[in-house]
Structure formats: structure tokens, C-alpha cells
Short mmCIF file of C-alpha atoms in Angstrom, two decimals:
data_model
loop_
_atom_site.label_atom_id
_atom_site.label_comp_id
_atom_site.label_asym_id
_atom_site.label_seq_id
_atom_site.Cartn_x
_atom_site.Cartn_y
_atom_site.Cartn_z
CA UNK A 19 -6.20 -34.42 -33.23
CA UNK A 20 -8.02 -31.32 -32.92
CA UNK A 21 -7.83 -27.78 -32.65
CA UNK A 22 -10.96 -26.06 -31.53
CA UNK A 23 -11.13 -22.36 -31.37
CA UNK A 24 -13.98 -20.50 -30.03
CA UNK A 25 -14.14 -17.84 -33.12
CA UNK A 26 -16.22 -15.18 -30.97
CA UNK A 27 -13.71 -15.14 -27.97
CA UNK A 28 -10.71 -14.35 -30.33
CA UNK A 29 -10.00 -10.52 -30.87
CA UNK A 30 -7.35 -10.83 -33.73
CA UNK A 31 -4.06 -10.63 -31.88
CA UNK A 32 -2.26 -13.13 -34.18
CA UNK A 33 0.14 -14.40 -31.34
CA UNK A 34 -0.87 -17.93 -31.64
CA UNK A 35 -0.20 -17.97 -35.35
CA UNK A 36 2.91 -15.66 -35.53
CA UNK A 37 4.49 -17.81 -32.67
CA UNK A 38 3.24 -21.62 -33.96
CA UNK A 39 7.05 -23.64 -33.75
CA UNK A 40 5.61 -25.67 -36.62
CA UNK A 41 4.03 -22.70 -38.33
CA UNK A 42 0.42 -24.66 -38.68
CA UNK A 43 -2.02 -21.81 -37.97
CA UNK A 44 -3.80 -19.39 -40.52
CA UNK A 45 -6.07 -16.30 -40.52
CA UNK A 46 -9.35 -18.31 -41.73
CA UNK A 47 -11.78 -16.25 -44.25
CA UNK A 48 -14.44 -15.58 -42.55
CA UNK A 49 -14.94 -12.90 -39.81
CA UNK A 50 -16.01 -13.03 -36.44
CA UNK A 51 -18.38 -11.40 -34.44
CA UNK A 52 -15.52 -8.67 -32.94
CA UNK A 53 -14.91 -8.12 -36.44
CA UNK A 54 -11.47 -10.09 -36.96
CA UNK A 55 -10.11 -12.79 -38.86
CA UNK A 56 -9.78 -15.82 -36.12
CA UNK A 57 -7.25 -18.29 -36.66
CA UNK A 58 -7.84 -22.13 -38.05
CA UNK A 59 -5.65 -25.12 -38.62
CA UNK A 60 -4.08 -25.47 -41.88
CA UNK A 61 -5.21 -28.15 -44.17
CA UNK A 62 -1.40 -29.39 -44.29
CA UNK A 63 -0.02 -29.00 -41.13
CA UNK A 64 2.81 -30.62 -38.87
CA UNK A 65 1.28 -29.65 -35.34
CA UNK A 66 2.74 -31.80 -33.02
CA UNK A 67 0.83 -31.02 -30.06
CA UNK A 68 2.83 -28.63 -28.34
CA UNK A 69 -0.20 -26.86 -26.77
CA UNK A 70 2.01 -23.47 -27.10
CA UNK A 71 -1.85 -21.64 -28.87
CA UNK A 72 -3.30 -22.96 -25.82
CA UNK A 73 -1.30 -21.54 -23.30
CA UNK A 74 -0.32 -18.15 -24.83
CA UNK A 75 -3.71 -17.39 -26.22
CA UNK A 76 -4.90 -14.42 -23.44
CA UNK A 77 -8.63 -15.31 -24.41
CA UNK A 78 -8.61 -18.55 -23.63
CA UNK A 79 -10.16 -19.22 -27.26
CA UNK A 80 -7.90 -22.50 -28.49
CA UNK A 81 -8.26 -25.44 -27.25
CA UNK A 82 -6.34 -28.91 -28.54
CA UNK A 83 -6.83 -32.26 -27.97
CA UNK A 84 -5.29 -35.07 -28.69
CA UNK A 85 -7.50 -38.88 -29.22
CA UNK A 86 -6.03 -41.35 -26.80
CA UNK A 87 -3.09 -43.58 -28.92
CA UNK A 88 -2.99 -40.54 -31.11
CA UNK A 89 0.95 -40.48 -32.67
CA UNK A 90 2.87 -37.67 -32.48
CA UNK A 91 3.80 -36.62 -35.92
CA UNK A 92 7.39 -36.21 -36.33
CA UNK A 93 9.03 -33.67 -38.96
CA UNK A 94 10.19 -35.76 -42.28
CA UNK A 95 12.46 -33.39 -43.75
CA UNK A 96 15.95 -33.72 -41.17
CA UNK A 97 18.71 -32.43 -42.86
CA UNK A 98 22.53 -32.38 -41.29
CA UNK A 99 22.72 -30.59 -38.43
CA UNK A 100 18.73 -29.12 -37.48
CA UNK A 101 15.60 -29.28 -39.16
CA UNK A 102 14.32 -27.92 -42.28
CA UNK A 103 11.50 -25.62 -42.47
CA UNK B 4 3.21 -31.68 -18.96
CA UNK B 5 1.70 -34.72 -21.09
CA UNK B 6 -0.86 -35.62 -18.65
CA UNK B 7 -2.42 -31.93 -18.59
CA UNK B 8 -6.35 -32.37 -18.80
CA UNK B 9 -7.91 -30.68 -21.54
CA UNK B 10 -8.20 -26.57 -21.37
CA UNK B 11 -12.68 -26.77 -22.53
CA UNK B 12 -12.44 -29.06 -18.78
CA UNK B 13 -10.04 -25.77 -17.16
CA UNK B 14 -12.28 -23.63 -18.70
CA UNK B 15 -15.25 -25.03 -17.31
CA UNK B 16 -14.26 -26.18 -14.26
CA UNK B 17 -12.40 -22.27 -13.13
CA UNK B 18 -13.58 -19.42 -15.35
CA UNK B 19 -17.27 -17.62 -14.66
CA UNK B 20 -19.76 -18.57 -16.73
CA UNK B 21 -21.17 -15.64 -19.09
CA UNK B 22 -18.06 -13.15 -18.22
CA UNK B 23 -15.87 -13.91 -21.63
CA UNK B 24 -14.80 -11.92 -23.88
CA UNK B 25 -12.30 -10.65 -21.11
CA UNK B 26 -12.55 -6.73 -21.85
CA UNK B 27 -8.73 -6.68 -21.77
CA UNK B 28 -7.03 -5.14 -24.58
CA UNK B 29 -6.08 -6.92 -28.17
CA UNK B 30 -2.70 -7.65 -27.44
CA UNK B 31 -2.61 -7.55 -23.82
CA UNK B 32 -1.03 -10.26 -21.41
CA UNK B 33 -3.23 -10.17 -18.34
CA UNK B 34 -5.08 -13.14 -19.94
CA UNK B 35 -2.35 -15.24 -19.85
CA UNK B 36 -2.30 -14.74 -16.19
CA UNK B 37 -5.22 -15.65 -15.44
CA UNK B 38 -4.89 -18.87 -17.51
CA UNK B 39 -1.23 -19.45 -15.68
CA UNK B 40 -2.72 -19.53 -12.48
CA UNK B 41 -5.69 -22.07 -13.58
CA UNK B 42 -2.93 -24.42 -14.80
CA UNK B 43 -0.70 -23.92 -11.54
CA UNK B 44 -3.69 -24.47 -9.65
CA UNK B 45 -4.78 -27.44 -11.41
CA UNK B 46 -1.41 -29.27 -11.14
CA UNK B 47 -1.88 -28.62 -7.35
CA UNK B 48 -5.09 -30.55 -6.88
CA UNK B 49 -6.28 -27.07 -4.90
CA UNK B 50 -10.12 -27.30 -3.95
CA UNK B 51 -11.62 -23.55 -5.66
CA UNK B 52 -13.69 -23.27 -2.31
CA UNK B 53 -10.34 -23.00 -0.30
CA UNK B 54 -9.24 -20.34 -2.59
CA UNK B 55 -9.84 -16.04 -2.20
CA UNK B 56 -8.80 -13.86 -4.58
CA UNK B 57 -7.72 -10.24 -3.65
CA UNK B 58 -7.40 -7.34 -6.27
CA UNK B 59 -7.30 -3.55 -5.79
CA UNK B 60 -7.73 -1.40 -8.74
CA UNK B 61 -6.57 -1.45 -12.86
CA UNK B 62 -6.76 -3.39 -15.55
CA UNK B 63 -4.73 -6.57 -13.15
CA UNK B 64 -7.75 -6.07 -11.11
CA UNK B 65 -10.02 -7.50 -12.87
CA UNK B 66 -9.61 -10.89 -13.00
CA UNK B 67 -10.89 -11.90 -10.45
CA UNK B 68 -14.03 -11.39 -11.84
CA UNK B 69 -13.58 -14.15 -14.62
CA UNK B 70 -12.27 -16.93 -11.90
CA UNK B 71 -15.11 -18.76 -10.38
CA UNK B 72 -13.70 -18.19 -6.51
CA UNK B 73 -14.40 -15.90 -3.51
CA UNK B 74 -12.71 -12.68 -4.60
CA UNK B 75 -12.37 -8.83 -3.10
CA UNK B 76 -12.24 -6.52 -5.45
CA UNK B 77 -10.87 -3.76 -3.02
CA UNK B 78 -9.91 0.02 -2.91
CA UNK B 79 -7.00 1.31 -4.75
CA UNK B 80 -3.99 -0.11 -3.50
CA UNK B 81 -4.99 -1.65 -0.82
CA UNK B 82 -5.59 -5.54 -2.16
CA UNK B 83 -2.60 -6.74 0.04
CA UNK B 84 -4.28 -5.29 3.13
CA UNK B 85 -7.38 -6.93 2.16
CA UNK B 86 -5.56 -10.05 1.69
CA UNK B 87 -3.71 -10.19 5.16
CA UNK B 88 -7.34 -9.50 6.42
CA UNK B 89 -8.60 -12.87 4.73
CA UNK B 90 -5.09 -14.94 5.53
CA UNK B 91 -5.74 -13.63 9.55
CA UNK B 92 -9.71 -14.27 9.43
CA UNK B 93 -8.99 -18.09 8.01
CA UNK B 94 -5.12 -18.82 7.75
CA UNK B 95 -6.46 -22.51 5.75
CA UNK B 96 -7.16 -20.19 2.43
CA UNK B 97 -4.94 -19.93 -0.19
CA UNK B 98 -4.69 -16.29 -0.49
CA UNK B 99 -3.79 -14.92 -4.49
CA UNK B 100 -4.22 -11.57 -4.87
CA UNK B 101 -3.74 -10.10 -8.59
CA UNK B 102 -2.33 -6.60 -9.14
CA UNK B 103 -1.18 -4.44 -11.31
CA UNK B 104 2.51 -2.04 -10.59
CA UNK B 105 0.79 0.38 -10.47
CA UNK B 106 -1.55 -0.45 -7.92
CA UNK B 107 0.61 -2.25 -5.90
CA UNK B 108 3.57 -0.49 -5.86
CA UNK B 109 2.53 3.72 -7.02
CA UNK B 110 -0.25 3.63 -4.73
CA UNK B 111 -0.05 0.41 -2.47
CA UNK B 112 3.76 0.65 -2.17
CA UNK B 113 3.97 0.76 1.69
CA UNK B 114 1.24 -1.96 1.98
CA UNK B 115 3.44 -4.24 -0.57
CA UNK B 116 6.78 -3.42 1.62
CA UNK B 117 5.03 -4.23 4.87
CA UNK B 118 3.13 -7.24 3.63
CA UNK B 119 6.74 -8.45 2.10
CA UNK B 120 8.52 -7.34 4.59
CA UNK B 121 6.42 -9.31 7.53
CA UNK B 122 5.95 -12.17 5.18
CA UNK B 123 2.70 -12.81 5.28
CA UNK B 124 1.13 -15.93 3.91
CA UNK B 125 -0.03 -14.90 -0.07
CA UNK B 126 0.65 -15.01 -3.27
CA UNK B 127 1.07 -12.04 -5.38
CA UNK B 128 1.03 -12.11 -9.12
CA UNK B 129 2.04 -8.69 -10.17
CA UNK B 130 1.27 -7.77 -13.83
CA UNK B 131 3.63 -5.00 -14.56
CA UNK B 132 3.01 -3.15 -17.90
CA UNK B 133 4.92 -0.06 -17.10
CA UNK B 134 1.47 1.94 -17.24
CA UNK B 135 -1.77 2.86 -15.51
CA UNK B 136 -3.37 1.43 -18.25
CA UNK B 137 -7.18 1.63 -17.15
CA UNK B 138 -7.21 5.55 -16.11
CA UNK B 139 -5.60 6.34 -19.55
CA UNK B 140 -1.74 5.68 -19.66
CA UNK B 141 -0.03 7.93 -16.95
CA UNK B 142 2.95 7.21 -16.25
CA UNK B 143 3.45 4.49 -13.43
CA UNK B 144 6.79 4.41 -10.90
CA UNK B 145 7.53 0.94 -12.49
CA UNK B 146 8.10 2.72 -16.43
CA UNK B 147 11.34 2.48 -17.67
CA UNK B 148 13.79 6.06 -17.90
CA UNK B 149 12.65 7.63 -21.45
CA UNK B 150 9.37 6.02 -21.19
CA UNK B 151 6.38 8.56 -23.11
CA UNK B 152 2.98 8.31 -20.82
CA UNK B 153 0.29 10.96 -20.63
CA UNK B 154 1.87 12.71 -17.87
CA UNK B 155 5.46 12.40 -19.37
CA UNK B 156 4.85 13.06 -22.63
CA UNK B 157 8.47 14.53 -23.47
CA UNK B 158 9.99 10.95 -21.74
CA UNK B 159 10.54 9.76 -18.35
CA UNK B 160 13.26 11.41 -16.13
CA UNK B 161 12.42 8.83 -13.19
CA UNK B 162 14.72 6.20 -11.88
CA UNK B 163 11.90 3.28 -11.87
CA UNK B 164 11.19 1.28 -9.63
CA UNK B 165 12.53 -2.31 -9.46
CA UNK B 166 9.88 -4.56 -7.91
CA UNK B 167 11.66 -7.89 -7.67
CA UNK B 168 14.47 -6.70 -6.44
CA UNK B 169 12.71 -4.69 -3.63
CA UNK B 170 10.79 -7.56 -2.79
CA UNK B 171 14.11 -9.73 -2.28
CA UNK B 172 15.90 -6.68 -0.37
CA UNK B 173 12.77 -7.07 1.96
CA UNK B 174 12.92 -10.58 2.88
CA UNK B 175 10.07 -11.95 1.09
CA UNK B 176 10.34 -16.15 1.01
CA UNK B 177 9.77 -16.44 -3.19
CA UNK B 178 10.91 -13.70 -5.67
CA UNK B 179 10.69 -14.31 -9.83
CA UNK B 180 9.95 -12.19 -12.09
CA UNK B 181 9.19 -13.16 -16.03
CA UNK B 182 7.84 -11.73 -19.07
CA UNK B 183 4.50 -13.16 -19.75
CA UNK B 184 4.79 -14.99 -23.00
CA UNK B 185 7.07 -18.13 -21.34
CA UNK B 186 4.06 -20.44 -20.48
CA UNK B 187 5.79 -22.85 -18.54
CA UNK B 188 8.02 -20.73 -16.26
CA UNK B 189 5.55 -18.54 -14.54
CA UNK B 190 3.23 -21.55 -13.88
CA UNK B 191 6.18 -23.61 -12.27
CA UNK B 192 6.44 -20.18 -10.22
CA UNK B 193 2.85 -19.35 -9.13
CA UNK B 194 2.79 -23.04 -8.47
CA UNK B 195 5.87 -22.64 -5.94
CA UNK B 196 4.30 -19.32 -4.68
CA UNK B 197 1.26 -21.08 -3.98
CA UNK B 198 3.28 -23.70 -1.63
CA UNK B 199 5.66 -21.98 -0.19
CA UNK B 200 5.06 -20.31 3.02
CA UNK B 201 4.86 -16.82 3.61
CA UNK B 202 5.00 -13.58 1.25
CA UNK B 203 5.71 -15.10 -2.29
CA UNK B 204 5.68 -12.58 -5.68
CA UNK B 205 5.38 -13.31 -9.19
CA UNK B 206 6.06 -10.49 -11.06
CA UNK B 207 4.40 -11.12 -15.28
CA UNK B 208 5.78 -8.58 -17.24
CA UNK B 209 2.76 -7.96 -19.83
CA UNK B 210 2.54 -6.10 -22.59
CA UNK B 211 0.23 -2.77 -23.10
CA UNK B 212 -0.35 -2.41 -26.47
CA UNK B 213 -2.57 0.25 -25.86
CA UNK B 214 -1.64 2.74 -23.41
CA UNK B 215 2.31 2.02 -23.47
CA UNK B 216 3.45 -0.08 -26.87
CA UNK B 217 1.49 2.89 -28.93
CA UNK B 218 3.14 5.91 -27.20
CA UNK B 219 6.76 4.45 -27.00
CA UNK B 220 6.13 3.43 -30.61
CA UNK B 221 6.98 -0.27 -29.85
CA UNK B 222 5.06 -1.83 -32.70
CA UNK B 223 2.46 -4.43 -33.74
CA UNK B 224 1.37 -6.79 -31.18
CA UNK B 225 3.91 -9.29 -32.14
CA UNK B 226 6.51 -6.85 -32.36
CA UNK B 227 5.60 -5.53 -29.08
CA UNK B 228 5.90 -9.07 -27.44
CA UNK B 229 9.53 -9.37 -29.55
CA UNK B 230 10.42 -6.48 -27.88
CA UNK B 231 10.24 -8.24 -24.23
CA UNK B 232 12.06 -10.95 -25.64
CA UNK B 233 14.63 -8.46 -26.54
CA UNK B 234 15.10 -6.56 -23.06
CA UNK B 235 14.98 -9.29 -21.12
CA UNK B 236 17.84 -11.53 -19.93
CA UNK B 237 17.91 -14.61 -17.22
CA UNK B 238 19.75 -13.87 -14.16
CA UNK B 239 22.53 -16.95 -14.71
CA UNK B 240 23.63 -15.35 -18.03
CA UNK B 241 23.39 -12.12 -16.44
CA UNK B 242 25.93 -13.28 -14.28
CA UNK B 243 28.48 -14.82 -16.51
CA UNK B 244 28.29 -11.99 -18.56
CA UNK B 245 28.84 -9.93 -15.61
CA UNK B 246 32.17 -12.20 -14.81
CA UNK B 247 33.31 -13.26 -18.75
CA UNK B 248 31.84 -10.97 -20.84
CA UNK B 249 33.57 -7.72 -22.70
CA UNK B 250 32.66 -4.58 -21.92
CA UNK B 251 30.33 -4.33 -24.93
CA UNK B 252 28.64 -7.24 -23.88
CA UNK B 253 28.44 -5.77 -20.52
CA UNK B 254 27.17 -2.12 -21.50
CA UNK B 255 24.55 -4.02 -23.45
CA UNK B 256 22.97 -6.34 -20.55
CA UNK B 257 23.09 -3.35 -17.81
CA UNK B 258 20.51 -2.05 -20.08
CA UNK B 259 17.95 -5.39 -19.78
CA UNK B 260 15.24 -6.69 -17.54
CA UNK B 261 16.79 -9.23 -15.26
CA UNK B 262 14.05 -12.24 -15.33
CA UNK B 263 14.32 -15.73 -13.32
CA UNK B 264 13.92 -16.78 -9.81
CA UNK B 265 15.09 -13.87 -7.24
CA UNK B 266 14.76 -15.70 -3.99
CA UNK B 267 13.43 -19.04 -2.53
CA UNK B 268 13.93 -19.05 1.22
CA UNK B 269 12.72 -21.60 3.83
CA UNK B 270 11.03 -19.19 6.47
CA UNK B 271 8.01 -19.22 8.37
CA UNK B 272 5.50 -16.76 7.48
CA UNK B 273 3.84 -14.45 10.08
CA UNK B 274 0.62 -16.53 11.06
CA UNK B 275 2.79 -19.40 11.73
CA UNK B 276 5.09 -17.85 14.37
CA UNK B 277 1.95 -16.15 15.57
CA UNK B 278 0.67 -19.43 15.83
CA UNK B 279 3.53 -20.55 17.79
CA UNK B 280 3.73 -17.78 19.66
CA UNK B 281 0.12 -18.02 21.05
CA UNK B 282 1.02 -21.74 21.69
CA UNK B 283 4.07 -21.00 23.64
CA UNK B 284 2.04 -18.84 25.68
CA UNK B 285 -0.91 -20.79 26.27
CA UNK B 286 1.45 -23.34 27.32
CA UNK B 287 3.04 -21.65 30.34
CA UNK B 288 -0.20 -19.93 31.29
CA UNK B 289 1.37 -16.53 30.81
CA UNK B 290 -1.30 -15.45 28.01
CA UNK B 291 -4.08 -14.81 31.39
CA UNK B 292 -1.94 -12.14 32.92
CA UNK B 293 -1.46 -10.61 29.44
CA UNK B 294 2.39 -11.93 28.98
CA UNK B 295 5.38 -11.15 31.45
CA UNK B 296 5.27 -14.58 32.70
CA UNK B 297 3.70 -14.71 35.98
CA UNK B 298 5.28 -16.93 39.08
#
């Protein structure tokens, strides 16, 4: 699984990483041509595919893709009642 | 959704080549539209070429400029006239036409109540912001009482306008209205706009960070969106509140955008009964002695 991001399309809005269920994107380091930090995938992450970047990103600068037979990765910590952060 | 092809494919296959960066605003919604309506189209197996695009003036107005279709980028407020000019010309297109509030309904408003109110064959995605946004943030008839613009800069004293509900007052065949950060609502809806026949309206509620968010002191970006999420309640709860609720709970969601489906209605829209009309005429031979019905 994959996130792409086209890093010279993105002008810094931070929607995709503020609104992330699983809470896997980051500012990365580096900035990009506009002048902003663009987001990247975490090294640790528990994206699960929604495709919620995707859709809500108004510059069309994330794309994800998922390998054929590729598992959904399921959150490990259930407690009682919800999930667990 | 799992069988959605991958958005580098939607991106190739819809957007024009060598127009991104979109010049809209950090922050701003209109993007979202325009990918909305690529996924709603895609689901539909629609051909581009049987597509046209209709936009008058604004920030709204723009996007057809990024989608690789036949588009009209037309006079101010007139993109619905344009539109029923395309829909008579070749009633096969699908006719979209993207506007802004206050293009369609501050300038264009008797356009938009005729075209609704005849039903003619379109779909209408309506980005409301509240704001002329382009020209420099004056204040549009769709801005909320209290609202600060550049031409009400001590609040508005307006009653706004209420575009949805207009549209359903008017007959129109598909009303909904929602804010423009649900993904999956609004393409369900500009999917149903697209086939239903006759006068359908999607009305996005997207955020100006620029011209609106920054004079009514709404916030960051994602504070901004929050703030939609806030004022904004589905018509169902609206309801049982309505019926159940205290009268807290009432004062509280008088005060909130209604958002959900308005109307879905089973009518023709006008080229079809023109159609039939012309047919029922041709039929009886009355259309040569220019109707009365002769003999």
C-alpha cells in the first residue's frame, strides 16, 4: 500500500492530516515549491485504506493505492466498549 | 466504494492537462467539487464527449477550466441560460453547470427560478460560500444575518437567502444541499442529479477562508471546516428535534443549516413534454396549420 502525494500540487491546508480517522499523516521536512510543508505517510502507521485524503484533498494531490490481495490492517489495541487511540 | 479505480487514472482520464495548481484558495472547497463530480461521473460510466459544462462568473466558475469537457464559461449570471441553450440545441448532453451563490442566485436569481421553476434538464452544483469571493468579499444575498463582508463591514442586517429551500418551493425534481467536506454524500447526490430528469441542484456549502472565514474571524482552515460541522444539522434530526426536543434544544437547531436531500420527485422535465408535445401534434397533423386542430 501506497500513498503518493504530488508535493508541488499541495498548498499546505492540513485537512488531510488534521482529519486522518487513523491519524497516519505528517507534515514531512522538506518544503515544496509553494513554499509549504506537504504531508507524507508516517513510518508507523495504521491506514486502513479509507481513501478519506483522497477525496477531501481540494488539489487533487493524494493518491492511494492498494496492491491486489493487499490485507486490510485492522486496529490491535480493542478495549471494552470502542477502540483505543 | 471498494471497486473505485485509482484517483492518478481519474486524474488523467478528466482533469486538463497543464492547468493544476487550481488557483483556488488554501483552504477552499471548490476543489472538492470538482473531484465529487469526477467520481459521480465515473460511477456512471458517462462518455466526457456527451458532457458540457456551463459556468457564469466567480471563483465556482472556474472549473470548468480544469475538466477536460466542452464547457461555456458565460456572462455573469447567466450560466443557466447558457445551459438551457445547450440542453435545447442537443437534449442527448448531460448538461452540469457549476456556480457560485452569488452568481446564481445575487445576479442570476431570476434565471435560477425560471430554469427551476420550468425544470429544465441540468444539473446544478451550487458552491455557496456566503461571499463574492473573486471581486474581493462583498457581501452576497446567500451570507448569513451578522455576517462582516466588504460592503457590510459593521454585520449583515439581511434576511439571506435560502437556496434549497427556494429551489424545492419552485418545483425543481432533486433538491440537497451539504457542506462540502462529506465525500460520499454529495457524490451519491450529483450522481442522482445527473440521472434524474429535469432541473436537479446540489447545493456544496464550501468554505472561504479568505474573503469570509478571515472577516467573520472563523479560524484556521481546520477550524473553519469545524465550524460547518457545527452549524449544520440533517433534516431527519431536524425534525425529531422539532417534534421531541426541549425548547433549548429547539432554540439551538433554528439557528443551523438544514443539510440532506430536499426533494426527489418523478417529473418530466421541459424538453420531454416538449418532445411529446411536438409528437402529439405531428400526429394529428395539426402542427401545418400552426395548432387549433384543423377538420
Amino acid at each position: 500500500m501506497t500513498i503518493t502525494i504530488i508535493e508541488d500540487w499541495c498548498k499546505g491546508c492540513e485537512l488531510c492530516i488534521n482529519r486522518c480517522p487513523t491519524s497516519s499523516l505528517e507534515k514531512s521536512k522538506d518544503l515544496n515549491k509553494k513554499g509549504v510543508y506537504p504531508p507524507r505517510l508516517k513510518e508507523e502507521n495504521e491506514c486502513n485504506f479509507c481513501r478519506l485524503c483522497e477525496l477531501i484533498c481540494p488539489d487533487f494531490a493524494i493518491t492511494v493505492t492498494q496492491e491486489a490481495g493487499e490485507e486490510r490492517v485492522q486496529k490491535q489495541k480493542l478495549i471494552l466498549g470502542g477502540v483505543a487511540r | 466504494m471498494s471497486e473505485m479505480i485509482d484517483a492518478n487514472e481519474i486524474r488523467r482520464k478528466y482533469l486538463r492537462d497543464g492547468m493544476l495548481p487550481t488557483i483556488f484558495c488554501n483552504g477552499c472547497g471548490h476543489g472538492n467539487a470538482i473531484d465529487y463530480t469526477f467520481w459521480a461521473i465515473e460511477e456512471l460510466g458517462i462518455n466526457m464527449d456527451d458532457v458540457a459544462l456551463a459556468s457564469g462568473i466567480g471563483c465556482s466558475s472556474r472549473i470548468p477550466g480544469y475538466i477536460n469537457a466542452d464547457g461555456l464559461h458565460t456572462t455573469h449570471g447567466r450560466a443557466l441560460a447558457f445551459a438551457t441553450g445547450i440542453k435545447a440545441a442537443n437534449p442527448d448532453m448531460h448538461v452540469i453547470v457549476f456556480t457560485g451563490d452569488g452568481d446564481c442566485t445575487g445576479i442570476g436569481g431570476n434565471h435560477f427560478i425560471h430554469a427551476a421553476r420550468r425544470n429544465i434538464d441540468m444539473t446544478v452544483i451550487l458552491l455557496n460560500n456566503f461571499i463574492y469571493g473573486m471581486t474581493g468579499g462583498q457581501l452576497a444575498p446567500t451570507a448569513p444575518k451578522g455576517s462582516i463582508a466588504t460592503t457590510a463591514p459593521y454585520g449583515n442586517i439581511e434576511q439571506p437567502f435560502n437556496i434549497s429551500e427556494l429551489a424545492t418551493a419552485l418545483g425543481a425534481a432533486y433538491v440537497a444541499r451539504w457542506p462540502i467536506f462529506y465525500p460520499y454524500q454529495p457524490i451519491k447526490s450529483i450522481k442522482e442529479g445527473i440521472q434524474t430528469p429535469g432541473f436537479a441542484l446540489i447545493e456544496l456549502m464550501s468554505p472561504c477562508p479568505t474573503a469570509y472565514g478571515r472577516r467573520n474571524k472563523l479560524g484556521e482552515i481546520d477550524q473553519l471546516w469545524a465550524w460547518y460541522e457545527q452549524n449544520t444539522i440533517l433534516i431527519e434530526d431536524y425534525e425529531k428535534t422539532m417534534r421531541y426536543g426541549t425548547e433549548e434544544e429547539k432554540a439551538a437547531v433554528k439557528e443551523k443549516f438544514l443539510i440532506g436531500i430536499f426533494q426527489k420527485a418523478e417529473k418530466p422535465g421541459f424538453f420531454e413534454a416538449y418532445d411529446r408535445m411536438v409528437k402529439k401534434l405531428m400526429a394529428n397533423d395539426d402542427a401545418k396549420w400552426g395548432g387549433g386542430g384543423a377538420e
